[in-house]
Every structure is written in structure tokens, then in C-alpha cells.
């Protein structure tokens, strides 16, 4: 398996809901990432996990909570989001410090 | 932090012509420079990358050049084809960490048949 997978593909949630995004890779990569991408904009780094430990948090609001249960899985827990949080959320993984491979993303709409 | 500027924002070329996209970066500690291609509604796809100890790298029709002194790097696509049409993003590693990529604003490349 040479892919990063993400579920769900689409998610619509209200501002009071709690939901989770999931990311999985079976390439043995030891680093996993969450990015946020708004329409017609570049990806923006949110979090980096290295060897299952959070190593980078780019000052993301606490309504986004990452979790890395094991080396293959990465979750992003969402709570009390705002409409401006609507975006494509991309997961990526890498083995070396280089060559990050992206998943297909979850398109999130906050109503 | 790192700041990456990318030009042009849009680029149209005739099929068979070459396309060049340029990026500049601010952090002299940056040492890794990947390029991603993103087709509409799809994931960013790594197409080529270069590390700071190399000045040029080529893979078939795609090449990347790096000038560390001037802090700029460029993507060159030769013999363009309609399937090359996409948004291209450059990126640079921030604070010397290859894991901490900062992306340029993107270039919409359109290859006209």
C-alpha cells in the first residue's frame, strides 16, 4: 500500500458539533502531518507528529485537537468550529524528513 | 519565519513550449525545496524536489534549479502537454526543518492544445 487515505471525504457540521477526521498510512512512515487548504490557496501546516509525538504545532486554535494513536493513524478532533474553518484538510506522511505524500483530503463545511 | 514568494500566479503556454515558474525564499537555513502539482479537486502530488547541496535536478521533462546565494529556485517543464495543466506549488523547509514546509502561493499553469 503506497497511499495515504483519509475519511470522510466530505463532512458538514454545525458549530456545536464534535467530529473527527481520520488519516491512515501503511508505508511505515514515521512522520505525519495535518494541513489546512482554503480554495485557491496553498496548504498551511497545522501539526506535525514525529514517531507518534507532537513535534510541531503551528499555533492552531484549541478547537482543533490532533491525536496519533499509533504510527499508522492520525486523527484530528474538531469541536466548536467556526464557518471560517471550512476548508480542505489534508493529511500527509513522510519516512525521511523529506518527501511528504498527501492524502486526498477531507472537505469540511461548517454551518 | 520562512516566507516563500512564487511567480507568476498564472501562466499559459502552447503545447510543446516550455514553462518556467520561479520562487524566492527568505530563510537562509532552508535546505529542502519540493514542488507539488495539484489538479482540480485532487491532492497535491510531489513531482520533484531538491536539497541545498545540489544546484540542479532533472527528471524527464521536469527540472529544478537552486541558487542558494540569491535564495531562489525554479521549476522548468519542457515539451508541455495538456495534462501538465494544474496548479503548481513550490515550498521551502522552514527553520532548517524539512518537516516544516512553507508553500508559495501557487501558479495556475494552462497548456493550450
mmCIF file of C-alpha atoms in Angstrom:
data_model
loop_
_atom_site.group_PDB
_atom_site.id
_atom_site.type_symbol
_atom_site.label_atom_id
_atom_site.label_comp_id
_atom_site.label_asym_id
_atom_site.label_seq_id
_atom_site.Cartn_x
_atom_site.Cartn_y
_atom_site.Cartn_z
ATOM 1 C CA UNK A 1 0.000 0.000 0.000
ATOM 2 C CA UNK A 2 1.628 3.231 -1.161
ATOM 3 C CA UNK A 3 -1.132 5.669 -0.323
ATOM 4 C CA UNK A 4 -2.314 7.937 2.428
ATOM 5 C CA UNK A 5 -6.061 7.544 2.965
ATOM 6 C CA UNK A 6 -8.455 9.929 4.664
ATOM 7 C CA UNK A 7 -12.016 9.623 5.886
ATOM 8 C CA UNK A 8 -14.552 11.017 5.455
ATOM 9 C CA UNK A 9 -14.233 12.607 2.011
ATOM 10 C CA UNK A 10 -16.809 15.241 2.877
ATOM 11 C CA UNK A 11 -18.094 16.467 6.228
ATOM 12 C CA UNK A 12 -20.752 19.021 7.088
ATOM 13 C CA UNK A 13 -21.003 20.007 10.736
ATOM 14 C CA UNK A 14 -22.648 22.630 12.849
ATOM 15 C CA UNK A 15 -20.744 24.953 15.136
ATOM 16 C CA UNK A 16 -21.758 22.990 18.231
ATOM 17 C CA UNK A 17 -20.887 19.552 16.839
ATOM 18 C CA UNK A 18 -17.916 17.353 17.678
ATOM 19 C CA UNK A 19 -16.437 15.352 14.818
ATOM 20 C CA UNK A 20 -13.163 13.656 13.912
ATOM 21 C CA UNK A 21 -11.121 13.369 10.737
ATOM 22 C CA UNK A 22 -9.079 10.228 10.212
ATOM 23 C CA UNK A 23 -5.885 9.570 8.291
ATOM 24 C CA UNK A 24 -4.125 6.267 7.724
ATOM 25 C CA UNK A 25 -0.908 5.152 6.042
ATOM 26 C CA UNK A 26 0.705 1.736 5.822
ATOM 27 C CA UNK A 27 4.034 2.774 4.319
ATOM 28 C CA UNK A 28 5.892 2.657 7.633
ATOM 29 C CA UNK A 29 6.332 6.419 7.582
ATOM 30 C CA UNK A 30 7.306 7.855 10.967
ATOM 31 C CA UNK A 31 6.090 11.401 10.494
ATOM 32 C CA UNK A 32 2.505 12.503 9.858
ATOM 33 C CA UNK A 33 1.098 15.952 9.213
ATOM 34 C CA UNK A 34 -2.146 17.917 9.156
ATOM 35 C CA UNK A 35 -2.569 20.788 6.709
ATOM 36 C CA UNK A 36 -5.446 23.152 6.038
ATOM 37 C CA UNK A 37 -6.088 24.374 2.489
ATOM 38 C CA UNK A 38 -8.562 27.100 1.557
ATOM 39 C CA UNK A 39 -9.781 27.418 -2.020
ATOM 40 C CA UNK A 40 -7.131 28.738 -4.446
ATOM 41 C CA UNK A 41 -4.569 28.916 -1.623
ATOM 42 C CA UNK A 42 -1.540 26.802 -0.689
ATOM 43 C CA UNK A 43 -1.629 24.204 2.098
ATOM 44 C CA UNK A 44 -0.898 25.624 5.561
ATOM 45 C CA UNK A 45 0.845 23.414 8.090
ATOM 46 C CA UNK A 46 -1.117 22.787 11.292
ATOM 47 C CA UNK A 47 0.551 19.927 13.158
ATOM 48 C CA UNK A 48 3.474 17.518 12.781
ATOM 49 C CA UNK A 49 3.817 14.190 14.568
ATOM 50 C CA UNK A 50 7.203 12.524 14.572
ATOM 51 C CA UNK A 51 7.460 8.995 15.986
ATOM 52 C CA UNK A 52 3.934 9.411 17.385
ATOM 53 C CA UNK A 53 4.852 12.530 19.358
ATOM 54 C CA UNK A 54 3.595 16.010 18.556
ATOM 55 C CA UNK A 55 6.654 17.895 17.397
ATOM 56 C CA UNK A 56 5.194 20.976 15.723
ATOM 57 C CA UNK A 57 2.017 22.906 16.499
ATOM 58 C CA UNK A 58 1.708 25.979 14.302
ATOM 59 C CA UNK A 59 -0.303 27.984 16.864
ATOM 60 C CA UNK A 60 -3.528 26.287 15.852
ATOM 61 C CA UNK A 61 -6.674 27.170 17.886
ATOM 62 C CA UNK A 62 -7.605 24.648 20.569
ATOM 63 C CA UNK A 63 -10.851 23.784 18.780
ATOM 64 C CA UNK A 64 -8.569 21.577 16.641
ATOM 65 C CA UNK A 65 -7.097 18.696 18.630
ATOM 66 C CA UNK A 66 -4.720 16.207 16.969
ATOM 67 C CA UNK A 67 -4.135 12.660 18.114
ATOM 68 C CA UNK A 68 -1.733 9.974 16.938
ATOM 69 C CA UNK A 69 -2.936 6.611 18.375
ATOM 70 C CA UNK A 70 -0.188 4.647 16.601
ATOM 71 C CA UNK A 71 2.367 5.005 13.847
ATOM 72 C CA UNK A 72 -0.197 4.382 11.097
ATOM 73 C CA UNK A 73 -3.073 6.541 12.285
ATOM 74 C CA UNK A 74 -3.628 10.243 12.742
ATOM 75 C CA UNK A 75 -6.834 11.880 13.909
ATOM 76 C CA UNK A 76 -7.983 15.466 14.034
ATOM 77 C CA UNK A 77 -10.742 16.111 16.561
ATOM 78 C CA UNK A 78 -12.975 19.081 15.830
ATOM 79 C CA UNK A 79 -15.121 20.945 18.336
ATOM 80 C CA UNK A 80 -16.928 24.285 18.298
ATOM 81 C CA UNK A 81 -15.652 25.201 14.858
ATOM 82 C CA UNK A 82 -16.410 28.453 13.089
ATOM 83 C CA UNK A 83 -17.627 28.900 9.494
ATOM 84 C CA UNK A 84 -14.180 30.252 8.556
ATOM 85 C CA UNK A 85 -12.746 26.826 9.424
ATOM 86 C CA UNK A 86 -14.419 25.431 6.315
ATOM 87 C CA UNK A 87 -11.601 24.142 4.113
ATOM 88 C CA UNK A 88 -9.909 21.071 2.686
ATOM 89 C CA UNK A 89 -7.999 19.273 5.443
ATOM 90 C CA UNK A 90 -5.044 17.339 4.117
ATOM 91 C CA UNK A 91 -3.043 14.657 5.864
ATOM 92 C CA UNK A 92 0.483 13.815 4.745
ATOM 93 C CA UNK A 93 3.181 11.378 5.774
ATOM 94 C CA UNK A 94 6.915 11.004 5.248
ATOM 95 C CA UNK A 95 9.597 8.499 6.129
ATOM 96 C CA UNK A 96 12.691 10.652 5.904
ATOM 97 C CA UNK A 97 12.493 14.330 6.850
ATOM 98 C CA UNK A 98 11.803 14.903 3.152
ATOM 99 C CA UNK A 99 9.211 13.771 0.581
ATOM 100 C CA UNK A 100 5.842 14.336 2.140
ATOM 101 C CA UNK A 101 2.992 12.437 0.489
ATOM 102 C CA UNK A 102 -0.520 13.792 0.763
ATOM 103 C CA UNK A 103 -3.843 12.059 1.223
ATOM 104 C CA UNK A 104 -6.913 13.064 -0.828
ATOM 105 C CA UNK A 105 -8.237 15.337 1.912
ATOM 106 C CA UNK A 106 -11.499 15.850 3.761
ATOM 107 C CA UNK A 107 -13.620 18.720 2.530
ATOM 108 C CA UNK A 108 -15.125 20.281 5.663
ATOM 109 C CA UNK A 109 -18.072 22.657 5.697
ATOM 110 C CA UNK A 110 -19.045 24.336 8.967
ATOM 111 C CA UNK A 111 -22.589 25.695 9.024
ATOM 112 C CA UNK B 1 9.592 32.539 9.927
ATOM 113 C CA UNK B 2 10.079 31.434 6.342
ATOM 114 C CA UNK B 3 8.432 33.411 3.548
ATOM 115 C CA UNK B 4 8.143 31.974 0.034
ATOM 116 C CA UNK B 5 7.128 34.097 -2.945
ATOM 117 C CA UNK B 6 6.082 32.446 -6.212
ATOM 118 C CA UNK B 7 5.680 33.943 -9.696
ATOM 119 C CA UNK B 8 3.796 34.088 -11.944
ATOM 120 C CA UNK B 9 0.374 33.413 -10.446
ATOM 121 C CA UNK B 10 -0.953 32.315 -13.852
ATOM 122 C CA UNK B 11 0.901 31.013 -16.887
ATOM 123 C CA UNK B 12 -0.465 29.978 -20.273
ATOM 124 C CA UNK B 13 1.731 28.228 -22.822
ATOM 125 C CA UNK B 14 1.189 26.468 -26.122
ATOM 126 C CA UNK B 15 1.529 22.703 -26.139
ATOM 127 C CA UNK B 16 5.153 21.796 -26.792
ATOM 128 C CA UNK B 17 6.543 25.028 -25.376
ATOM 129 C CA UNK B 18 8.473 25.314 -22.112
ATOM 130 C CA UNK B 19 7.154 26.697 -18.832
ATOM 131 C CA UNK B 20 9.181 28.254 -16.011
ATOM 132 C CA UNK B 21 7.934 29.024 -12.508
ATOM 133 C CA UNK B 22 10.118 30.924 -10.047
ATOM 134 C CA UNK B 23 10.209 31.065 -6.250
ATOM 135 C CA UNK B 24 12.229 33.017 -3.732
ATOM 136 C CA UNK B 25 12.649 32.239 -0.054
ATOM 137 C CA UNK B 26 13.749 34.259 2.935
ATOM 138 C CA UNK B 27 15.290 31.850 5.448
ATOM 139 C CA UNK B 28 18.911 31.059 4.626
ATOM 140 C CA UNK B 29 18.609 27.965 6.865
ATOM 141 C CA UNK B 30 16.098 26.365 4.468
ATOM 142 C CA UNK B 31 17.643 23.289 2.873
ATOM 143 C CA UNK B 32 14.836 21.417 1.140
ATOM 144 C CA UNK B 33 12.720 22.641 -1.771
ATOM 145 C CA UNK B 34 9.929 20.438 -3.155
ATOM 146 C CA UNK B 35 7.489 21.162 -5.949
ATOM 147 C CA UNK B 36 3.907 19.915 -5.886
ATOM 148 C CA UNK B 37 1.325 19.648 -8.675
ATOM 149 C CA UNK B 38 -2.335 19.876 -7.723
ATOM 150 C CA UNK B 39 -5.045 19.137 -10.253
ATOM 151 C CA UNK B 40 -8.538 20.436 -9.606
ATOM 152 C CA UNK B 41 -10.198 18.548 -6.755
ATOM 153 C CA UNK B 42 -7.160 16.333 -6.157
ATOM 154 C CA UNK B 43 -4.349 16.027 -3.649
ATOM 155 C CA UNK B 44 -1.016 17.843 -4.033
ATOM 156 C CA UNK B 45 1.404 15.459 -5.740
ATOM 157 C CA UNK B 46 5.155 15.673 -5.201
ATOM 158 C CA UNK B 47 6.746 15.935 -8.653
ATOM 159 C CA UNK B 48 10.359 16.842 -7.922
ATOM 160 C CA UNK B 49 12.475 18.163 -5.081
ATOM 161 C CA UNK B 50 15.975 19.462 -4.490
ATOM 162 C CA UNK B 51 18.202 19.724 -1.471
ATOM 163 C CA UNK B 52 20.568 22.583 -0.761
ATOM 164 C CA UNK B 53 23.711 20.630 -1.576
ATOM 165 C CA UNK B 54 22.619 20.304 -5.219
ATOM 166 C CA UNK B 55 22.258 23.057 -7.824
ATOM 167 C CA UNK B 56 20.097 21.263 -10.364
ATOM 168 C CA UNK B 57 17.994 18.126 -10.659
ATOM 169 C CA UNK B 58 16.200 16.704 -13.664
ATOM 170 C CA UNK B 59 13.520 14.056 -14.122
ATOM 171 C CA UNK B 60 12.460 13.535 -17.747
ATOM 172 C CA UNK B 61 10.651 16.755 -18.797
ATOM 173 C CA UNK B 62 10.896 18.397 -15.396
ATOM 174 C CA UNK B 63 13.919 20.131 -13.873
ATOM 175 C CA UNK B 64 14.522 22.260 -10.824
ATOM 176 C CA UNK B 65 17.386 24.694 -10.284
ATOM 177 C CA UNK B 66 18.503 26.221 -6.997
ATOM 178 C CA UNK B 67 20.583 29.344 -6.374
ATOM 179 C CA UNK B 68 21.349 29.418 -2.656
ATOM 180 C CA UNK B 69 23.230 32.697 -2.823
ATOM 181 C CA UNK B 70 20.263 34.505 -4.355
ATOM 182 C CA UNK B 71 17.751 32.370 -2.410
ATOM 183 C CA UNK B 72 15.685 31.418 -5.389
ATOM 184 C CA UNK B 73 14.702 28.215 -7.142
ATOM 185 C CA UNK B 74 12.811 27.470 -10.322
ATOM 186 C CA UNK B 75 10.758 24.731 -11.955
ATOM 187 C CA UNK B 76 11.260 24.097 -15.652
ATOM 188 C CA UNK B 77 8.842 21.984 -17.676
ATOM 189 C CA UNK B 78 9.815 21.239 -21.273
ATOM 190 C CA UNK B 79 7.636 19.957 -24.134
ATOM 191 C CA UNK B 80 4.485 20.797 -22.194
ATOM 192 C CA UNK B 81 1.362 18.698 -22.669
ATOM 193 C CA UNK B 82 -2.309 19.452 -21.848
ATOM 194 C CA UNK B 83 -2.098 17.069 -18.883
ATOM 195 C CA UNK B 84 0.526 19.356 -17.341
ATOM 196 C CA UNK B 85 -2.283 21.874 -16.734
ATOM 197 C CA UNK B 86 -2.651 22.248 -12.948
ATOM 198 C CA UNK B 87 -1.695 24.454 -10.020
ATOM 199 C CA UNK B 88 1.980 24.153 -9.096
ATOM 200 C CA UNK B 89 3.223 24.977 -5.606
ATOM 201 C CA UNK B 90 6.822 25.471 -4.565
ATOM 202 C CA UNK B 91 7.789 25.028 -0.935
ATOM 203 C CA UNK B 92 10.771 25.550 1.332
ATOM 204 C CA UNK B 93 11.656 23.971 4.634
ATOM 205 C CA UNK B 94 11.390 26.437 7.473
ATOM 206 C CA UNK B 95 13.861 26.982 10.306
ATOM 207 C CA UNK B 96 16.059 24.324 8.791
ATOM 208 C CA UNK B 97 13.456 21.601 9.335
ATOM 209 C CA UNK B 98 12.406 19.702 6.238
ATOM 210 C CA UNK B 99 9.241 18.729 8.053
ATOM 211 C CA UNK B 100 8.136 22.350 8.354
ATOM 212 C CA UNK B 101 7.255 23.304 4.803
ATOM 213 C CA UNK B 102 6.133 26.781 3.837
ATOM 214 C CA UNK B 103 4.394 26.889 0.465
ATOM 215 C CA UNK B 104 4.392 29.532 -2.221
ATOM 216 C CA UNK B 105 1.064 30.986 -3.345
ATOM 217 C CA UNK B 106 0.805 28.738 -6.406
ATOM 218 C CA UNK B 107 0.910 29.067 -10.197
ATOM 219 C CA UNK B 108 -2.026 28.067 -12.387
ATOM 220 C CA UNK B 109 -0.434 26.569 -15.494
ATOM 221 C CA UNK B 110 -2.633 26.151 -18.563
ATOM 222 C CA UNK B 111 -1.261 24.300 -21.567
ATOM 223 C CA UNK B 112 -3.220 25.201 -24.683
ATOM 224 C CA UNK B 113 -3.590 22.455 -27.325
#
